[in-house]
Amino acid sequence: MDFRLDETQEAITRLAAEVLDGTDKPWAALGQAGLLTLAVPERLGGAGLGVLETALVLTAIGRRAVDVPALHHLALGVLPVARWGTRAQQDELLTGPALGAALAEPGDPLPAAPRTALTPDGTVTGVKTGVTAADRLLVTVAGPAVAIVDPAAPGVTLTDGILRLDNAPAHPLGGAQCHADLHRCALAGACALGDGALAGALALTAEHVRTREQFGRPLATFQAVAQQIADVYVAGRTLHLAVTGAVWRLGTGRDADDDLDIAAQWFTAEAPPAARTCHHLHGGLGLSVDYPLHRHTALIRDLVRFLGGGEYRLTVLGERVCSSN
Protein backbone atom coordinates (compact mmCIF):
# COMPACT_ATOMS: atom_id res chain seq x y z
CA MET A 1 0.00 0.00 0.00
CA ASP A 2 1.06 3.60 -0.58
CA PHE A 3 1.63 5.50 2.67
CA ARG A 4 3.12 8.63 1.11
CA LEU A 5 2.03 11.88 2.71
CA ASP A 6 -0.07 14.38 0.77
CA GLU A 7 0.76 18.08 0.57
CA THR A 8 -1.27 18.97 3.66
CA GLN A 9 0.45 16.31 5.75
CA GLU A 10 3.89 17.31 4.52
CA ALA A 11 3.08 20.93 5.38
CA ILE A 12 2.07 19.88 8.90
CA THR A 13 5.38 18.05 9.35
CA ARG A 14 7.38 21.08 8.18
CA LEU A 15 5.36 23.52 10.29
CA ALA A 16 5.69 21.41 13.43
CA ALA A 17 9.46 21.18 12.95
CA GLU A 18 9.78 24.93 12.40
CA VAL A 19 7.62 25.77 15.42
CA LEU A 20 9.45 23.41 17.78
CA ASP A 21 12.89 24.46 16.60
CA GLY A 22 12.12 28.14 17.02
CA THR A 23 10.69 28.45 20.52
CA ASP A 24 11.42 27.87 24.19
CA LYS A 25 7.67 27.64 24.92
CA PRO A 26 6.69 24.69 22.72
CA TRP A 27 3.17 24.02 24.02
CA ALA A 28 2.03 27.60 23.56
CA ALA A 29 3.73 27.81 20.17
CA LEU A 30 2.07 24.61 18.96
CA GLY A 31 -1.29 26.04 20.00
CA GLN A 32 -0.69 29.37 18.30
CA ALA A 33 0.27 27.55 15.10
CA GLY A 34 -2.99 25.58 15.15
CA LEU A 35 -1.22 22.25 15.56
CA LEU A 36 -3.14 21.28 18.71
CA THR A 37 -6.53 21.63 16.99
CA LEU A 38 -5.92 19.65 13.81
CA ALA A 39 -8.58 17.08 14.76
CA VAL A 40 -11.04 19.65 16.12
CA PRO A 41 -14.07 20.22 13.85
CA GLU A 42 -13.88 23.28 11.63
CA ARG A 43 -17.02 24.77 13.21
CA LEU A 44 -15.00 25.04 16.46
CA GLY A 45 -12.00 26.65 14.81
CA GLY A 46 -10.05 23.49 14.11
CA ALA A 47 -8.83 21.93 10.88
CA GLY A 48 -11.22 18.98 10.86
CA LEU A 49 -8.41 16.50 10.16
CA GLY A 50 -7.70 13.24 11.95
CA VAL A 51 -5.44 10.53 13.29
CA LEU A 52 -2.60 10.66 10.75
CA GLU A 53 -2.21 14.42 10.96
CA THR A 54 -2.23 14.29 14.76
CA ALA A 55 0.36 11.51 14.65
CA LEU A 56 2.64 13.70 12.53
CA VAL A 57 2.62 16.36 15.24
CA LEU A 58 3.32 13.75 17.92
CA THR A 59 6.23 12.38 15.90
CA ALA A 60 7.71 15.86 15.53
CA ILE A 61 7.37 16.41 19.29
CA GLY A 62 9.00 13.06 20.00
CA ARG A 63 11.85 13.78 17.63
CA ARG A 64 12.82 16.70 19.86
CA ALA A 65 11.78 14.94 23.09
CA VAL A 66 9.83 18.02 24.16
CA ASP A 67 8.25 17.78 27.62
CA VAL A 68 4.62 18.63 26.80
CA PRO A 69 1.35 16.72 27.50
CA ALA A 70 0.83 15.98 23.82
CA LEU A 71 0.04 12.27 24.06
CA HIS A 72 -2.65 12.71 26.71
CA HIS A 73 -4.26 15.85 25.30
CA LEU A 74 -4.15 14.98 21.60
CA ALA A 75 -4.29 11.19 21.26
CA LEU A 76 -6.23 10.37 24.45
CA GLY A 77 -8.41 13.47 24.55
CA VAL A 78 -9.00 15.45 21.38
CA LEU A 79 -9.12 12.50 18.98
CA PRO A 80 -11.66 10.39 20.95
CA VAL A 81 -13.90 13.38 21.69
CA ALA A 82 -13.81 14.49 18.05
CA ARG A 83 -14.59 10.93 16.91
CA TRP A 84 -17.23 10.00 19.53
CA GLY A 85 -18.45 13.08 21.37
CA THR A 86 -21.87 14.60 20.89
CA ARG A 87 -22.06 18.10 19.49
CA ALA A 88 -22.53 19.49 23.01
CA GLN A 89 -19.56 17.49 24.35
CA GLN A 90 -17.36 18.68 21.51
CA ASP A 91 -18.43 22.27 22.13
CA GLU A 92 -17.46 21.95 25.80
CA LEU A 93 -14.29 19.88 25.58
CA LEU A 94 -12.64 20.94 22.33
CA THR A 95 -12.63 24.68 22.94
CA GLY A 96 -10.04 25.11 25.66
CA PRO A 97 -9.86 22.52 28.45
CA ALA A 98 -6.71 20.42 28.78
CA LEU A 99 -7.76 16.83 28.15
CA GLY A 100 -6.36 13.54 29.33
CA ALA A 101 -7.35 9.96 29.99
CA ALA A 102 -7.29 7.35 32.74
CA LEU A 103 -6.84 3.95 31.11
CA ALA A 104 -4.49 1.86 33.24
CA GLU A 105 -5.49 0.01 36.37
CA PRO A 106 -3.24 -1.72 38.92
CA GLY A 107 -1.59 -4.61 37.10
CA ASP A 108 -3.10 -3.85 33.68
CA PRO A 109 -1.96 -1.00 31.39
CA LEU A 110 -4.87 -1.18 28.92
CA PRO A 111 -7.61 -3.36 30.42
CA ALA A 112 -10.11 -4.78 27.93
CA ALA A 113 -12.53 -5.22 30.83
CA PRO A 114 -11.93 -2.35 33.29
CA ARG A 115 -12.75 -2.93 36.94
CA THR A 116 -13.68 0.72 37.41
CA ALA A 117 -17.48 0.83 37.55
CA LEU A 118 -19.99 3.37 36.23
CA THR A 119 -23.29 3.20 38.10
CA PRO A 120 -26.72 3.84 36.53
CA ASP A 121 -27.01 7.08 38.49
CA GLY A 122 -23.96 8.48 36.69
CA THR A 123 -21.16 8.06 39.23
CA VAL A 124 -17.90 6.18 38.82
CA THR A 125 -15.84 4.25 41.38
CA GLY A 126 -12.40 2.70 40.97
CA VAL A 127 -8.65 3.25 40.83
CA LYS A 128 -6.59 4.27 37.79
CA THR A 129 -2.82 4.53 37.50
CA GLY A 130 -0.41 6.55 35.38
CA VAL A 131 -2.79 9.49 35.13
CA THR A 132 -1.59 12.95 34.10
CA ALA A 133 -3.35 16.05 35.45
CA ALA A 134 -5.89 17.65 33.10
CA ASP A 135 -9.08 19.70 33.19
CA ARG A 136 -11.16 16.73 32.02
CA LEU A 137 -10.36 13.02 31.96
CA LEU A 138 -11.69 10.27 29.74
CA VAL A 139 -12.02 7.28 32.07
CA THR A 140 -12.45 3.70 30.85
CA VAL A 141 -15.07 1.82 32.85
CA ALA A 142 -16.71 -1.60 33.01
CA GLY A 143 -19.02 -2.42 30.16
CA PRO A 144 -16.63 -1.57 28.64
CA ALA A 145 -17.32 2.10 28.08
CA VAL A 146 -15.79 5.56 28.43
CA ALA A 147 -16.93 8.28 30.83
CA ILE A 148 -15.89 11.91 31.22
CA VAL A 149 -14.80 12.99 34.69
CA ASP A 150 -13.90 16.39 36.11
CA PRO A 151 -10.84 15.94 38.38
CA ALA A 152 -12.07 18.82 40.54
CA ALA A 153 -15.40 17.13 41.25
CA PRO A 154 -16.30 15.56 44.61
CA GLY A 155 -15.05 12.02 45.05
CA VAL A 156 -12.01 12.49 42.79
CA THR A 157 -8.44 12.39 44.10
CA LEU A 158 -5.32 12.50 41.91
CA THR A 159 -2.03 12.00 43.73
CA ASP A 160 1.30 11.01 42.16
CA GLY A 161 -0.42 9.63 39.08
CA ILE A 162 -2.96 7.58 41.06
CA LEU A 163 -6.58 8.53 40.35
CA ARG A 164 -9.07 7.40 42.98
CA LEU A 165 -12.74 7.67 42.15
CA ASP A 166 -15.37 7.29 44.88
CA ASN A 167 -18.86 7.82 43.50
CA ALA A 168 -17.49 10.66 41.40
CA PRO A 169 -19.93 12.30 38.97
CA ALA A 170 -19.34 11.29 35.36
CA HIS A 171 -20.90 11.67 31.93
CA PRO A 172 -20.87 8.88 29.32
CA LEU A 173 -18.88 9.43 26.12
CA GLY A 174 -19.53 6.09 24.46
CA GLY A 175 -19.82 2.34 24.85
CA ALA A 176 -17.72 -0.62 23.78
CA GLN A 177 -16.82 0.76 20.35
CA CYS A 178 -15.70 4.06 21.87
CA HIS A 179 -13.65 2.15 24.45
CA ALA A 180 -11.92 0.10 21.75
CA ASP A 181 -11.25 3.20 19.67
CA LEU A 182 -9.77 5.03 22.66
CA HIS A 183 -7.33 2.15 23.08
CA ARG A 184 -6.48 2.32 19.37
CA CYS A 185 -5.84 6.06 19.63
CA ALA A 186 -3.65 5.41 22.68
CA LEU A 187 -1.53 2.85 20.80
CA ALA A 188 -1.31 5.05 17.71
CA GLY A 189 -0.34 8.14 19.69
CA ALA A 190 2.23 6.41 21.87
CA CYS A 191 3.87 4.69 18.91
CA ALA A 192 3.95 7.91 16.88
CA LEU A 193 5.57 9.77 19.76
CA GLY A 194 8.01 6.90 20.26
CA ASP A 195 8.81 6.82 16.55
CA GLY A 196 9.90 10.44 16.79
CA ALA A 197 11.86 9.88 20.01
CA LEU A 198 13.94 7.10 18.47
CA ALA A 199 14.44 9.05 15.24
CA GLY A 200 15.70 12.00 17.26
CA ALA A 201 18.11 9.81 19.21
CA LEU A 202 19.41 8.34 15.95
CA ALA A 203 19.90 11.81 14.44
CA LEU A 204 21.91 12.97 17.46
CA THR A 205 24.04 9.82 17.34
CA ALA A 206 24.64 9.93 13.60
CA GLU A 207 25.86 13.52 13.86
CA HIS A 208 28.09 12.62 16.79
CA VAL A 209 29.84 9.70 15.12
CA ARG A 210 30.14 11.70 11.89
CA THR A 211 31.93 14.63 13.52
CA ARG A 212 33.73 13.05 16.50
CA GLU A 213 37.23 11.83 15.69
CA GLN A 214 39.40 9.17 17.27
CA PHE A 215 42.92 8.35 16.11
CA GLY A 216 42.49 11.04 13.48
CA ARG A 217 39.42 9.44 11.92
CA PRO A 218 35.66 10.07 12.33
CA LEU A 219 34.03 7.48 14.55
CA ALA A 220 31.64 6.59 11.75
CA THR A 221 34.52 5.15 9.70
CA PHE A 222 35.15 2.39 12.27
CA GLN A 223 33.42 -0.82 11.26
CA ALA A 224 32.05 -1.65 14.71
CA VAL A 225 30.52 1.83 15.04
CA ALA A 226 29.03 1.69 11.55
CA GLN A 227 27.46 -1.69 12.26
CA GLN A 228 25.91 -0.54 15.53
CA ILE A 229 24.39 2.64 14.16
CA ALA A 230 23.13 0.67 11.17
CA ASP A 231 21.26 -1.59 13.60
CA VAL A 232 19.66 1.49 15.19
CA TYR A 233 18.69 2.76 11.74
CA VAL A 234 17.04 -0.56 10.86
CA ALA A 235 15.10 -0.59 14.14
CA GLY A 236 14.01 3.01 13.67
CA ARG A 237 13.07 2.66 10.02
CA THR A 238 11.06 -0.48 10.69
CA LEU A 239 9.25 1.26 13.54
CA HIS A 240 8.45 4.24 11.34
CA LEU A 241 6.96 2.07 8.60
CA ALA A 242 4.94 0.05 11.10
CA VAL A 243 3.59 3.17 12.82
CA THR A 244 2.81 4.99 9.59
CA GLY A 245 0.89 2.01 8.23
CA ALA A 246 -1.05 1.58 11.48
CA VAL A 247 -2.09 5.22 11.86
CA TRP A 248 -2.96 5.42 8.16
CA ARG A 249 -5.29 2.45 8.52
CA LEU A 250 -6.85 3.86 11.69
CA GLY A 251 -7.29 7.29 10.15
CA THR A 252 -8.93 5.94 7.00
CA GLY A 253 -11.39 3.73 8.89
CA ARG A 254 -9.73 0.42 8.05
CA ASP A 255 -9.15 -2.41 10.51
CA ALA A 256 -5.96 -1.32 12.27
CA ASP A 257 -5.82 -3.64 15.29
CA ASP A 258 -3.19 -6.03 13.90
CA ASP A 259 -1.01 -3.17 12.67
CA LEU A 260 -1.23 -1.27 15.94
CA ASP A 261 -0.28 -4.33 17.99
CA ILE A 262 2.67 -5.02 15.69
CA ALA A 263 3.87 -1.41 15.95
CA ALA A 264 3.51 -1.45 19.75
CA GLN A 265 5.35 -4.74 20.07
CA TRP A 266 8.21 -3.60 17.84
CA PHE A 267 8.56 -0.31 19.69
CA THR A 268 8.56 -1.83 23.18
CA ALA A 269 11.01 -4.57 22.16
CA GLU A 270 13.41 -2.67 19.90
CA ALA A 271 13.42 1.00 20.94
CA PRO A 272 15.01 0.56 24.42
CA PRO A 273 18.08 -1.41 23.20
CA ALA A 274 18.42 0.97 20.24
CA ALA A 275 18.46 3.91 22.67
CA ARG A 276 21.11 2.16 24.78
CA THR A 277 23.25 1.74 21.67
CA CYS A 278 22.93 5.46 21.00
CA HIS A 279 24.21 6.18 24.51
CA HIS A 280 27.05 3.70 24.05
CA LEU A 281 28.15 5.34 20.79
CA HIS A 282 28.19 8.74 22.48
CA GLY A 283 30.61 7.55 25.16
CA GLY A 284 30.74 9.82 28.19
CA LEU A 285 28.76 12.55 26.43
CA GLY A 286 25.72 10.28 26.42
CA LEU A 287 25.64 10.42 30.22
CA SER A 288 25.60 14.22 30.47
CA VAL A 289 22.38 15.86 31.67
CA ASP A 290 23.31 18.89 29.57
CA TYR A 291 23.12 16.81 26.39
CA PRO A 292 19.60 16.12 25.01
CA LEU A 293 19.96 12.37 24.44
CA HIS A 294 18.76 11.51 27.96
CA ARG A 295 15.42 13.19 27.19
CA HIS A 296 14.85 10.81 24.28
CA THR A 297 15.71 7.80 26.42
CA ALA A 298 13.43 8.93 29.25
CA LEU A 299 10.56 9.47 26.81
CA ILE A 300 11.06 6.03 25.27
CA ARG A 301 11.04 4.41 28.71
CA ASP A 302 7.88 6.27 29.72
CA LEU A 303 6.11 5.17 26.55
CA VAL A 304 7.22 1.56 26.98
CA ARG A 305 5.73 1.60 30.49
CA PHE A 306 2.55 3.21 29.16
CA LEU A 307 2.17 0.41 26.60
CA GLY A 308 2.80 -2.30 29.20
CA GLY A 309 6.35 -3.35 28.29
CA GLY A 310 7.82 -5.68 25.71
CA GLU A 311 6.66 -8.97 27.22
CA TYR A 312 3.11 -7.70 27.65
CA ARG A 313 2.93 -6.45 24.06
CA LEU A 314 4.36 -9.74 22.77
CA THR A 315 1.70 -11.64 24.75
CA VAL A 316 -1.06 -9.44 23.32
CA LEU A 317 0.23 -9.95 19.79
CA GLY A 318 0.59 -13.70 20.33
CA GLU A 319 -2.97 -13.99 21.62
CA ARG A 320 -4.18 -12.07 18.58
CA VAL A 321 -2.36 -14.42 16.23
CA CYS A 322 -3.66 -17.51 18.02
CA SER A 323 -7.25 -16.24 18.01
CA SER A 324 -7.13 -15.59 14.28
CA ASN A 325 -6.01 -19.15 13.48
mmCIF file of C-alpha atoms in Angstrom, residues 57-168:
data_model
loop_
_atom_site.group_PDB
_atom_site.id
_atom_site.type_symbol
_atom_site.label_atom_id
_atom_site.label_comp_id
_atom_site.label_asym_id
_atom_site.label_seq_id
_atom_site.Cartn_x
_atom_site.Cartn_y
_atom_site.Cartn_z
ATOM 1 C CA VAL A 57 2.618 16.365 15.244
ATOM 2 C CA LEU A 58 3.318 13.752 17.916
ATOM 3 C CA THR A 59 6.230 12.377 15.904
ATOM 4 C CA ALA A 60 7.706 15.859 15.528
ATOM 5 C CA ILE A 61 7.374 16.407 19.286
ATOM 6 C CA GLY A 62 9.001 13.056 19.997
ATOM 7 C CA ARG A 63 11.851 13.784 17.626
ATOM 8 C CA ARG A 64 12.817 16.700 19.856
ATOM 9 C CA ALA A 65 11.776 14.937 23.087
ATOM 10 C CA VAL A 66 9.831 18.022 24.165
ATOM 11 C CA ASP A 67 8.250 17.785 27.618
ATOM 12 C CA VAL A 68 4.625 18.631 26.804
ATOM 13 C CA PRO A 69 1.352 16.719 27.502
ATOM 14 C CA ALA A 70 0.830 15.983 23.820
ATOM 15 C CA LEU A 71 0.040 12.269 24.064
ATOM 16 C CA HIS A 72 -2.654 12.712 26.707
ATOM 17 C CA HIS A 73 -4.257 15.847 25.297
ATOM 18 C CA LEU A 74 -4.151 14.975 21.598
ATOM 19 C CA ALA A 75 -4.289 11.192 21.265
ATOM 20 C CA LEU A 76 -6.230 10.367 24.451
ATOM 21 C CA GLY A 77 -8.405 13.470 24.551
ATOM 22 C CA VAL A 78 -9.003 15.450 21.376
ATOM 23 C CA LEU A 79 -9.120 12.497 18.976
ATOM 24 C CA PRO A 80 -11.657 10.385 20.945
ATOM 25 C CA VAL A 81 -13.896 13.375 21.690
ATOM 26 C CA ALA A 82 -13.806 14.487 18.053
ATOM 27 C CA ARG A 83 -14.595 10.932 16.912
ATOM 28 C CA TRP A 84 -17.226 10.002 19.529
ATOM 29 C CA GLY A 85 -18.452 13.077 21.368
ATOM 30 C CA THR A 86 -21.871 14.597 20.892
ATOM 31 C CA ARG A 87 -22.055 18.095 19.491
ATOM 32 C CA ALA A 88 -22.525 19.488 23.007
ATOM 33 C CA GLN A 89 -19.559 17.492 24.353
ATOM 34 C CA GLN A 90 -17.363 18.679 21.508
ATOM 35 C CA ASP A 91 -18.427 22.271 22.131
ATOM 36 C CA GLU A 92 -17.465 21.954 25.799
ATOM 37 C CA LEU A 93 -14.294 19.884 25.580
ATOM 38 C CA LEU A 94 -12.644 20.941 22.328
ATOM 39 C CA THR A 95 -12.629 24.682 22.937
ATOM 40 C CA GLY A 96 -10.041 25.111 25.660
ATOM 41 C CA PRO A 97 -9.855 22.521 28.449
ATOM 42 C CA ALA A 98 -6.709 20.425 28.780
ATOM 43 C CA LEU A 99 -7.756 16.831 28.154
ATOM 44 C CA GLY A 100 -6.358 13.537 29.325
ATOM 45 C CA ALA A 101 -7.354 9.956 29.989
ATOM 46 C CA ALA A 102 -7.288 7.355 32.736
ATOM 47 C CA LEU A 103 -6.842 3.951 31.114
ATOM 48 C CA ALA A 104 -4.487 1.858 33.238
ATOM 49 C CA GLU A 105 -5.495 0.013 36.373
ATOM 50 C CA PRO A 106 -3.241 -1.724 38.924
ATOM 51 C CA GLY A 107 -1.587 -4.615 37.095
ATOM 52 C CA ASP A 108 -3.101 -3.847 33.680
ATOM 53 C CA PRO A 109 -1.960 -0.999 31.385
ATOM 54 C CA LEU A 110 -4.867 -1.177 28.923
ATOM 55 C CA PRO A 111 -7.609 -3.359 30.415
ATOM 56 C CA ALA A 112 -10.106 -4.778 27.927
ATOM 57 C CA ALA A 113 -12.535 -5.218 30.834
ATOM 58 C CA PRO A 114 -11.933 -2.354 33.294
ATOM 59 C CA ARG A 115 -12.754 -2.927 36.943
ATOM 60 C CA THR A 116 -13.682 0.723 37.407
ATOM 61 C CA ALA A 117 -17.484 0.834 37.553
ATOM 62 C CA LEU A 118 -19.988 3.365 36.225
ATOM 63 C CA THR A 119 -23.289 3.201 38.101
ATOM 64 C CA PRO A 120 -26.719 3.843 36.528
ATOM 65 C CA ASP A 121 -27.006 7.078 38.490
ATOM 66 C CA GLY A 122 -23.955 8.482 36.691
ATOM 67 C CA THR A 123 -21.164 8.062 39.225
ATOM 68 C CA VAL A 124 -17.905 6.176 38.823
ATOM 69 C CA THR A 125 -15.835 4.254 41.383
ATOM 70 C CA GLY A 126 -12.399 2.698 40.967
ATOM 71 C CA VAL A 127 -8.648 3.246 40.827
ATOM 72 C CA LYS A 128 -6.589 4.274 37.793
ATOM 73 C CA THR A 129 -2.815 4.527 37.495
ATOM 74 C CA GLY A 130 -0.410 6.552 35.379
ATOM 75 C CA VAL A 131 -2.790 9.495 35.132
ATOM 76 C CA THR A 132 -1.594 12.949 34.096
ATOM 77 C CA ALA A 133 -3.345 16.051 35.452
ATOM 78 C CA ALA A 134 -5.887 17.648 33.096
ATOM 79 C CA ASP A 135 -9.079 19.699 33.188
ATOM 80 C CA ARG A 136 -11.165 16.733 32.021
ATOM 81 C CA LEU A 137 -10.359 13.018 31.957
ATOM 82 C CA LEU A 138 -11.689 10.271 29.738
ATOM 83 C CA VAL A 139 -12.018 7.284 32.069
ATOM 84 C CA THR A 140 -12.454 3.704 30.850
ATOM 85 C CA VAL A 141 -15.075 1.825 32.852
ATOM 86 C CA ALA A 142 -16.706 -1.596 33.012
ATOM 87 C CA GLY A 143 -19.015 -2.422 30.162
ATOM 88 C CA PRO A 144 -16.630 -1.572 28.637
ATOM 89 C CA ALA A 145 -17.322 2.105 28.082
ATOM 90 C CA VAL A 146 -15.792 5.564 28.429
ATOM 91 C CA ALA A 147 -16.931 8.277 30.828
ATOM 92 C CA ILE A 148 -15.889 11.910 31.218
ATOM 93 C CA VAL A 149 -14.799 12.993 34.692
ATOM 94 C CA ASP A 150 -13.899 16.395 36.108
ATOM 95 C CA PRO A 151 -10.838 15.937 38.379
ATOM 96 C CA ALA A 152 -12.071 18.818 40.536
ATOM 97 C CA ALA A 153 -15.404 17.128 41.247
ATOM 98 C CA PRO A 154 -16.302 15.562 44.614
ATOM 99 C CA GLY A 155 -15.054 12.019 45.046
ATOM 100 C CA VAL A 156 -12.010 12.489 42.794
ATOM 101 C CA THR A 157 -8.437 12.386 44.097
ATOM 102 C CA LEU A 158 -5.323 12.499 41.907
ATOM 103 C CA THR A 159 -2.026 12.001 43.732
ATOM 104 C CA ASP A 160 1.303 11.010 42.158
ATOM 105 C CA GLY A 161 -0.421 9.634 39.077
ATOM 106 C CA ILE A 162 -2.957 7.577 41.055
ATOM 107 C CA LEU A 163 -6.575 8.526 40.350
ATOM 108 C CA ARG A 164 -9.070 7.399 42.979
ATOM 109 C CA LEU A 165 -12.738 7.673 42.154
ATOM 110 C CA ASP A 166 -15.372 7.293 44.881
ATOM 111 C CA ASN A 167 -18.864 7.821 43.499
ATOM 112 C CA ALA A 168 -17.492 10.657 41.401
#
